[in-house]
mmCIF file of C-alpha atoms in Angstrom:
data_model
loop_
_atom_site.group_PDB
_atom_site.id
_atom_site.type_symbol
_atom_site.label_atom_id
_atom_site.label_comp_id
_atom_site.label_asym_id
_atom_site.label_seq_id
_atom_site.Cartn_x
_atom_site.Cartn_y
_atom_site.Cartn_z
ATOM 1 C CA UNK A 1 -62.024 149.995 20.864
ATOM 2 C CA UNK A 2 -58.994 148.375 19.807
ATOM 3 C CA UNK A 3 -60.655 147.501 15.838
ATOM 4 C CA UNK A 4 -61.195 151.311 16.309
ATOM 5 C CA UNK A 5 -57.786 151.778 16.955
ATOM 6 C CA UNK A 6 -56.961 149.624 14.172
ATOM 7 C CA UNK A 7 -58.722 151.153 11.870
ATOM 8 C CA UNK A 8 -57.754 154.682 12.636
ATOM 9 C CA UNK A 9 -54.516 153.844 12.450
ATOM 10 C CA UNK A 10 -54.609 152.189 8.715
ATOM 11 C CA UNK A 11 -56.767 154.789 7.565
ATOM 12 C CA UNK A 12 -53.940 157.774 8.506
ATOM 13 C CA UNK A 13 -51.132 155.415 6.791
ATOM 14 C CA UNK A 14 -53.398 155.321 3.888
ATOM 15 C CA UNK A 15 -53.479 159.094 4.020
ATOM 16 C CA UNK A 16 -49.775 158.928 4.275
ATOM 17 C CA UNK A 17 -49.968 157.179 0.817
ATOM 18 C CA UNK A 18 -52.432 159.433 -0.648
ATOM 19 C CA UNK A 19 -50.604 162.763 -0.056
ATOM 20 C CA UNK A 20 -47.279 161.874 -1.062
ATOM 21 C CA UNK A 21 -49.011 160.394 -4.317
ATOM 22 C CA UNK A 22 -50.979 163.213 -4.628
ATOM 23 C CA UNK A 23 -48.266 166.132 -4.623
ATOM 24 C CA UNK A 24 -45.444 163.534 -6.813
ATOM 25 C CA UNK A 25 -48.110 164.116 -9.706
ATOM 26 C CA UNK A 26 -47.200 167.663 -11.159
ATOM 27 C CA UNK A 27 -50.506 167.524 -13.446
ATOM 28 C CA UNK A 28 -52.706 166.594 -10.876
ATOM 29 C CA UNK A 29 -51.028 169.313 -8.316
ATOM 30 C CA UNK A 30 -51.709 171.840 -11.061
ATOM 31 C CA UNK A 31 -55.351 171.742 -12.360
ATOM 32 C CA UNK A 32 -56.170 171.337 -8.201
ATOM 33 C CA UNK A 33 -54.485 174.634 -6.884
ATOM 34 C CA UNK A 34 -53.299 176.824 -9.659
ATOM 35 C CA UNK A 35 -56.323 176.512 -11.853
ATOM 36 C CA UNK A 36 -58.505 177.459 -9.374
ATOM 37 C CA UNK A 37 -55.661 180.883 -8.878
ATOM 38 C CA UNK A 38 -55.676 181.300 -12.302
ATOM 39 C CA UNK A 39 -59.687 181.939 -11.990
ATOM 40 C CA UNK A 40 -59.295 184.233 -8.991
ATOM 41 C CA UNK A 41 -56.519 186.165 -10.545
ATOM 42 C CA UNK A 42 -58.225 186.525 -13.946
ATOM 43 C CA UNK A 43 -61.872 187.204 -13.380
ATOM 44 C CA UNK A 44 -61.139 189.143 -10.027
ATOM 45 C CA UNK A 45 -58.258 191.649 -12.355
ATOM 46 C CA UNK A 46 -61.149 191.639 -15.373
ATOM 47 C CA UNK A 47 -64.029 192.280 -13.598
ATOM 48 C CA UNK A 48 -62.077 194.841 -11.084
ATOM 49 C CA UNK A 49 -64.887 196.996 -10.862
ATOM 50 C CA UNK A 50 -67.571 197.247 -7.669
ATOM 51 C CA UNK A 51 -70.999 195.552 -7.706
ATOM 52 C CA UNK A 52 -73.153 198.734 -6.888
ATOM 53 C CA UNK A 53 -76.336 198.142 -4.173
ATOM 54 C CA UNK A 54 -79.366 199.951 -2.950
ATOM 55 C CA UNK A 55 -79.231 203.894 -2.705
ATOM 56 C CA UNK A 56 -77.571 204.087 1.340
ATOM 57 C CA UNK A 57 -75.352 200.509 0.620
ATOM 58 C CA UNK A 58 -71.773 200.232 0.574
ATOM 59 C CA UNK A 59 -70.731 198.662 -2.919
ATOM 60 C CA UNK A 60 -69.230 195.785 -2.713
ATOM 61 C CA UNK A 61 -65.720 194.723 -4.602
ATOM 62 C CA UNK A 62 -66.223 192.283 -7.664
ATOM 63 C CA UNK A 63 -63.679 190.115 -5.633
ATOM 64 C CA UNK A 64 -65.249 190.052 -2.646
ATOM 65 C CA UNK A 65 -68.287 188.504 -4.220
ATOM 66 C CA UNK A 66 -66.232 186.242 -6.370
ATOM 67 C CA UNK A 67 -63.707 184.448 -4.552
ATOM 68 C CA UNK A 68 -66.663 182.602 -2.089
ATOM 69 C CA UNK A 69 -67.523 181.435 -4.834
ATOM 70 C CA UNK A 70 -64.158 179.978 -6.327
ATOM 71 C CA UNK A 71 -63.899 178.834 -2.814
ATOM 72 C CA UNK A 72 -66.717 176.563 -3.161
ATOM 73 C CA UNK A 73 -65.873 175.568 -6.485
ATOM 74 C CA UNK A 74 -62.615 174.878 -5.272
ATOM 75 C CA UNK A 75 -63.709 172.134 -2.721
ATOM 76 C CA UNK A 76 -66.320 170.225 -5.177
ATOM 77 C CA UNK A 77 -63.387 170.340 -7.495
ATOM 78 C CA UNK A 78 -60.916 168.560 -4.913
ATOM 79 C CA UNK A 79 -63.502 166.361 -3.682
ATOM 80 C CA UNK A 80 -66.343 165.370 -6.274
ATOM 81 C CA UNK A 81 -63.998 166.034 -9.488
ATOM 82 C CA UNK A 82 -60.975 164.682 -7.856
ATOM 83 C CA UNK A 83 -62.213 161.355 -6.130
ATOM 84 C CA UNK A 84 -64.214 160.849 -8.573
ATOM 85 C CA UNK A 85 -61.585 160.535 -11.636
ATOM 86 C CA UNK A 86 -59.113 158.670 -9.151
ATOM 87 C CA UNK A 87 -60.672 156.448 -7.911
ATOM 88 C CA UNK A 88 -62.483 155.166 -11.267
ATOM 89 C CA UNK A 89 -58.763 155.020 -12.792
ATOM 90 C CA UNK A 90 -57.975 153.096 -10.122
ATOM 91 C CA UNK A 91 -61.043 151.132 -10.664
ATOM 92 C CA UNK A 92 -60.356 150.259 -13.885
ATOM 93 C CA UNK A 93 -56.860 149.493 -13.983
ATOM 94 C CA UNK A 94 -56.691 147.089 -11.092
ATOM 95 C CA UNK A 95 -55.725 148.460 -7.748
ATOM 96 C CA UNK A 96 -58.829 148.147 -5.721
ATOM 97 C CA UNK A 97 -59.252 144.464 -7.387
ATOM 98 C CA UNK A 98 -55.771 144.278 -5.788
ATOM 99 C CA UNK A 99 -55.872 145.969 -2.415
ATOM 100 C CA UNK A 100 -59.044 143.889 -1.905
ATOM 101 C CA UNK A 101 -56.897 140.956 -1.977
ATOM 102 C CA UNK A 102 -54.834 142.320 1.154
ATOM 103 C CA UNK A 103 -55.274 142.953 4.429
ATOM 104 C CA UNK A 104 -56.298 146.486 4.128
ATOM 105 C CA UNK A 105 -59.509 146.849 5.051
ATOM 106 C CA UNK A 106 -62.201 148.639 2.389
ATOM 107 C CA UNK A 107 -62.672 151.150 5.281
ATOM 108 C CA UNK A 108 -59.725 152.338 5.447
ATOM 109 C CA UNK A 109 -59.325 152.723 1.636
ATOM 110 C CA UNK A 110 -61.836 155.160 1.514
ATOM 111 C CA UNK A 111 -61.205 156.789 4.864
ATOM 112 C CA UNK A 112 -57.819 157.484 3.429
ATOM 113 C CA UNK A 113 -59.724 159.113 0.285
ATOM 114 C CA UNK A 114 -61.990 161.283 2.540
ATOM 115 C CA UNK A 115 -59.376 162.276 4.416
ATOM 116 C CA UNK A 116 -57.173 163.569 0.955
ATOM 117 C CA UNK A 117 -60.153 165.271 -0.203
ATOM 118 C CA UNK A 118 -60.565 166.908 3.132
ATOM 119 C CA UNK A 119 -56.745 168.077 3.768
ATOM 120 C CA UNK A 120 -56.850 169.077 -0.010
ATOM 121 C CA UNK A 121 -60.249 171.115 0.408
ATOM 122 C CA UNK A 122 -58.554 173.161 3.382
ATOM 123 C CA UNK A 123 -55.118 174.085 1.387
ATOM 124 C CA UNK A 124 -57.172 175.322 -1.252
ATOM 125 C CA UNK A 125 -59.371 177.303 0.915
ATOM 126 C CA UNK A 126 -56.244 178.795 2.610
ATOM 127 C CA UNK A 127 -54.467 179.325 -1.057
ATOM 128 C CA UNK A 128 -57.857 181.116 -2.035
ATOM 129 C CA UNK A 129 -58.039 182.871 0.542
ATOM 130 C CA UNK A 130 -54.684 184.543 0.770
ATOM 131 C CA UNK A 131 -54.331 185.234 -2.899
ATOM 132 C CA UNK A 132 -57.879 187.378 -2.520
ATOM 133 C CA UNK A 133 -56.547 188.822 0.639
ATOM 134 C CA UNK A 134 -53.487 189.642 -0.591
ATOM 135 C CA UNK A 135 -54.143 190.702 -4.276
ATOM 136 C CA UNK A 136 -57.355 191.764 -4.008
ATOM 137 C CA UNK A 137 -58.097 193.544 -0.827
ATOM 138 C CA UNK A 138 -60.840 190.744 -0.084
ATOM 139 C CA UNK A 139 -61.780 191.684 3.874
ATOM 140 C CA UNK A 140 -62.270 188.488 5.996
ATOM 141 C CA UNK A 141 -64.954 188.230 7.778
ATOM 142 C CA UNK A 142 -64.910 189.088 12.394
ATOM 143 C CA UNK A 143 -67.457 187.332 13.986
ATOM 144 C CA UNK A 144 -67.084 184.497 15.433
ATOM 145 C CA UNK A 145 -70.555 183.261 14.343
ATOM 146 C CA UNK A 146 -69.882 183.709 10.613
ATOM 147 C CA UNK A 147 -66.708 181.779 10.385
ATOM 148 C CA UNK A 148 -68.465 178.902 12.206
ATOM 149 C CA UNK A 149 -70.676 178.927 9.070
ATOM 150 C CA UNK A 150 -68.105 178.731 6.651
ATOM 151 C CA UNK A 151 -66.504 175.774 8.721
ATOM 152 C CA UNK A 152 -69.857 173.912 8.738
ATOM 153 C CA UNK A 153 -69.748 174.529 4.653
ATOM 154 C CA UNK A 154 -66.547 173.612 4.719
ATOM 155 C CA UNK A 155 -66.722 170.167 6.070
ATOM 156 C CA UNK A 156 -70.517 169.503 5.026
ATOM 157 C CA UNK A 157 -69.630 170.706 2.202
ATOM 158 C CA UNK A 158 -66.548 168.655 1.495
ATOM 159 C CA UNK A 159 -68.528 165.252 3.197
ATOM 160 C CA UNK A 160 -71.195 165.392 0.400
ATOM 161 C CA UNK A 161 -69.264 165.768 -2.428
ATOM 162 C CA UNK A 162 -66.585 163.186 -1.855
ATOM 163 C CA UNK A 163 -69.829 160.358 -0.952
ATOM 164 C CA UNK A 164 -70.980 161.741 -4.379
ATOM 165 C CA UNK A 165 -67.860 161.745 -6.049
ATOM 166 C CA UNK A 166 -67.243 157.976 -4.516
ATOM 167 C CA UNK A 167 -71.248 157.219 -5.887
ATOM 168 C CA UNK A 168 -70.569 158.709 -9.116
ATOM 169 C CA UNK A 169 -67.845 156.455 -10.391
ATOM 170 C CA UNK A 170 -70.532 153.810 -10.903
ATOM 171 C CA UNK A 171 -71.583 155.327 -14.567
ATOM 172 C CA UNK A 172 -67.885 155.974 -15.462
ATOM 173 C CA UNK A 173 -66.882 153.099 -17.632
ATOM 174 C CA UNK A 174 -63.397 153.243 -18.515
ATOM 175 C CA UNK A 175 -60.799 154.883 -16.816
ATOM 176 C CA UNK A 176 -59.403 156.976 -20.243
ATOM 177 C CA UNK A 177 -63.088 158.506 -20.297
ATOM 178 C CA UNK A 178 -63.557 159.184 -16.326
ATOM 179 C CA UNK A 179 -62.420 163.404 -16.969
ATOM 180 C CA UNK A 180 -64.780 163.269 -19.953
ATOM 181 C CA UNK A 181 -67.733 161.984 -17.616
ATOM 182 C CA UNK A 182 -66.398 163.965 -14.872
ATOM 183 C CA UNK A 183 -65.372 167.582 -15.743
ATOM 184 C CA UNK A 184 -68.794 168.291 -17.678
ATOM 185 C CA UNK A 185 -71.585 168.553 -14.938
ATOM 186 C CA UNK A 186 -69.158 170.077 -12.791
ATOM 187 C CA UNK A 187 -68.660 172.691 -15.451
ATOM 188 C CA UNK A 188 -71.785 173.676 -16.020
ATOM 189 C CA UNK A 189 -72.614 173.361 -12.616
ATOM 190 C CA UNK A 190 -70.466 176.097 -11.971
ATOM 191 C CA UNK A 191 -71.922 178.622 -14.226
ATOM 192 C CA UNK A 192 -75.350 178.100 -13.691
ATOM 193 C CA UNK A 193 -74.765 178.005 -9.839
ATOM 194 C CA UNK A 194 -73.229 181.772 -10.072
ATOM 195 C CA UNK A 195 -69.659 180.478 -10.009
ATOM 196 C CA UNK A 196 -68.563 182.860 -12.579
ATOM 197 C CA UNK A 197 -70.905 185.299 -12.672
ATOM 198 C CA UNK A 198 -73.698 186.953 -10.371
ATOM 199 C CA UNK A 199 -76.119 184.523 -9.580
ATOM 200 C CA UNK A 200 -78.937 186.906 -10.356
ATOM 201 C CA UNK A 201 -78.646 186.546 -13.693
ATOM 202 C CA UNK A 202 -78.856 183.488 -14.476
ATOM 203 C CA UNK A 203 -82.240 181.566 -16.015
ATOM 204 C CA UNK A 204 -84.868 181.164 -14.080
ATOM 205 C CA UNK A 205 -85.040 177.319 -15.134
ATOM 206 C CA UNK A 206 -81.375 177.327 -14.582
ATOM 207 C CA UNK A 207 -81.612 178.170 -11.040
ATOM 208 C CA UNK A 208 -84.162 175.529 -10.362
ATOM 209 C CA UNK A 209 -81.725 172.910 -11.918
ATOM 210 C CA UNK A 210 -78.904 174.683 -9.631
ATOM 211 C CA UNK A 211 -80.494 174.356 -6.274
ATOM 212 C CA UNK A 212 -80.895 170.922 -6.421
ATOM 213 C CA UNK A 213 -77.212 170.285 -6.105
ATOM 214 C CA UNK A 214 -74.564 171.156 -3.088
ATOM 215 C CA UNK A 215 -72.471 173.652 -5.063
ATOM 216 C CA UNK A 216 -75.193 176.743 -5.546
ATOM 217 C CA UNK A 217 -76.027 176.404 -1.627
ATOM 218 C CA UNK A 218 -72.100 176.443 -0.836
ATOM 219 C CA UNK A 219 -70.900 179.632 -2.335
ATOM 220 C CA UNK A 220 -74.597 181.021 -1.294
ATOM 221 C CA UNK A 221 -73.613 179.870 2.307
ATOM 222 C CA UNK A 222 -69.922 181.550 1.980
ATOM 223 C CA UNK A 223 -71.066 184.529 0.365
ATOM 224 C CA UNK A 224 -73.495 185.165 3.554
ATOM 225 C CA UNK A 225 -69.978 185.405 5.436
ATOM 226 C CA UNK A 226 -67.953 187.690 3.031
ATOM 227 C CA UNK A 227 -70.752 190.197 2.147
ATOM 228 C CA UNK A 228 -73.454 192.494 3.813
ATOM 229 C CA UNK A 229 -77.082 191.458 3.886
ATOM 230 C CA UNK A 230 -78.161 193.463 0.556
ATOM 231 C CA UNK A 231 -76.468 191.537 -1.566
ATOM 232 C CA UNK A 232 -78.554 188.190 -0.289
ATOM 233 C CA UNK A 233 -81.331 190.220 -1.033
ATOM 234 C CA UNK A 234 -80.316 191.188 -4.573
ATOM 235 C CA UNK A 235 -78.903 187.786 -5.149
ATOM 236 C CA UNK A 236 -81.082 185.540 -3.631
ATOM 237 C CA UNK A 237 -83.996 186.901 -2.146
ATOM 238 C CA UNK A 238 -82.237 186.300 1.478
ATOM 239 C CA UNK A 239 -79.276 184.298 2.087
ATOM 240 C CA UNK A 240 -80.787 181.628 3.615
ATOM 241 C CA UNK A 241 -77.914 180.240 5.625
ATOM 242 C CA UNK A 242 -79.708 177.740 7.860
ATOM 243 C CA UNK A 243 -81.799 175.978 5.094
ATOM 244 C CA UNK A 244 -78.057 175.944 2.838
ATOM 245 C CA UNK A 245 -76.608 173.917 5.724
ATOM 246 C CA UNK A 246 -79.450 171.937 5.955
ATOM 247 C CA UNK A 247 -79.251 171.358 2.360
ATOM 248 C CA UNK A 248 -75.651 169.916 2.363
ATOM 249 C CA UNK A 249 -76.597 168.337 5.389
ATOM 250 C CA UNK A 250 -79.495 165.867 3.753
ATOM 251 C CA UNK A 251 -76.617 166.005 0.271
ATOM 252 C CA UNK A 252 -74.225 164.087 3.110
ATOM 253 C CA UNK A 253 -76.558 161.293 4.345
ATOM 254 C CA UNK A 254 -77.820 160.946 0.979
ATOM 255 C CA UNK A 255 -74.609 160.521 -0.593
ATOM 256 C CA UNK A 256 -73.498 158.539 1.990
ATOM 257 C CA UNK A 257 -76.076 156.382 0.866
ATOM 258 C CA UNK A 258 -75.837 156.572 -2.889
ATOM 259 C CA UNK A 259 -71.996 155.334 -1.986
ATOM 260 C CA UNK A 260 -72.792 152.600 0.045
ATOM 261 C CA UNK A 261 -75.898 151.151 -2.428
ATOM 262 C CA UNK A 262 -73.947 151.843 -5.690
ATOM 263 C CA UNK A 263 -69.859 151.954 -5.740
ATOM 264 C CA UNK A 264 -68.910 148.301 -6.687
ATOM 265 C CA UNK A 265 -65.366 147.256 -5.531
ATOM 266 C CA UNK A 266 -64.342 145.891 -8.771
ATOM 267 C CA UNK A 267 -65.840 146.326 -12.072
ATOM 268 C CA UNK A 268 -66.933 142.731 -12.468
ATOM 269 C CA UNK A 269 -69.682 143.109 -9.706
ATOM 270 C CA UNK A 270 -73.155 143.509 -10.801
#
């Protein structure tokens, strides 16, 4: 119990660390939480109009379909995007050849990581939420029930991606070109997973590609919270909440694998 102890305690100083790194780096503070506002104030002012359903169905806001989906995009962004580009820059230039060398243990490194990515994730959930609230007229959702869905997204969610974004750094070789290998699936990932636009309309063949990865089963999880039953229907067919969690569920343990087989401590390693 005591390593335990140990262990926790290293991993919240490394937190420490993280954060006040984290928010002393104005560029990094920016394309995390105002980019992601930017989106929601942009496409939600643009596309103001309602999203009209089945003869007898409310319409829905253009909002209140959109920002679930910035939400999720907002958490692979400060998880998979974020981790991702960090820690391979820290990778490259050094750091983890260096903290390797003290008494830190690798543990706690990345507990410290997961731990950033998580804090971050729920700041920009509360930032996205209260600009849509506020701005927008989004309406949160009552029931119990449903926000216990978007809390299991939220961390399940958030657990995947960071193990991926930690796995992914093996094919980044440099640190000047880790945003060049980074940003691009996530891009497109966001488009084709109905990010930016209704999900609906996107390619058949597109779809396929987007189900296979955590984002399109996050904002399809969220938008089951925000919006009435019709619009899974239109959308999706049905919103399919339980097998979306158990999607992200089987994305953590598998991650958690791909990390643990593939991230290499230093560079050198084979």
């Amino acid at each position: 119990m005591s390593g335990t102890r140990r262990l926790a305690r290293l991993a919240l100083l490394r937190l420490q660390i993280e954060l006040l790194t984290f928010f002393r780096t104005p560029d990094q503070l920016f394309f995390t939480f105002l980019l992601p506002v930017l989106f929601v104030v942009v496409f939600s002012t643009i596309f103001s109009g309602d999203i009209q359903g089945p003869p007898g169905e409310p319409a829905v806001p253009f909002p209140q379909y959109f920002v679930p989906g910035m939400i999720a995009s907002g958490i692979v962004s400060v998880t998979f995007a974020n981790l991702a580009t960090g820690i391979a820059v820290e990778q490259h230039e050094g750091l983890l050849r260096r903290l390797a060398a003290t008494p830190l243990p690798r543990s706690a490194y990345f507990a410290g990581k997961v731990a950033l990515a998580f804090v971050t994730s729920v700041l920009i959930v509360v930032v996205i939420l209260a600009i849509g609230v506020a701005a927008f007229g989004v309406s949160l959702p009552r029931e119990p029930a449903t926000w216990a869905v978007f809390a299991a997204v939220l961390v399940l969610g958030a657990g995947s991606c960071s193990l991926l974004g930690i796995a992914y750094t093996r094919i980044i070789r440099s640190a000047g070109s880790a945003p060049a290998v980074v940003q691009p699936p996530y891009l497109v990932l966001q488009f084709i997973s109905g990010v930016f636009l209704q999900y609906s309309v996107v390619p058949g063949w597109l779809q396929a590609v987007a189900s296979v990865f955590p984002l399109k089963w996050m904002a399809q999880a969220l938008r089951s919270v925000f919006l009435p039953e019709w619009v899974g229907r239109d959308e999706y067919g049905s919103w399919e909440t339980g097998t979306a969690l158990l999607v992200l569920a089987a994305w953590f343990i598998g991650a958690a694998v791909l990390a643990r087989l593939s991230f290499r401590w230093s560079r050198g390693q084979g």
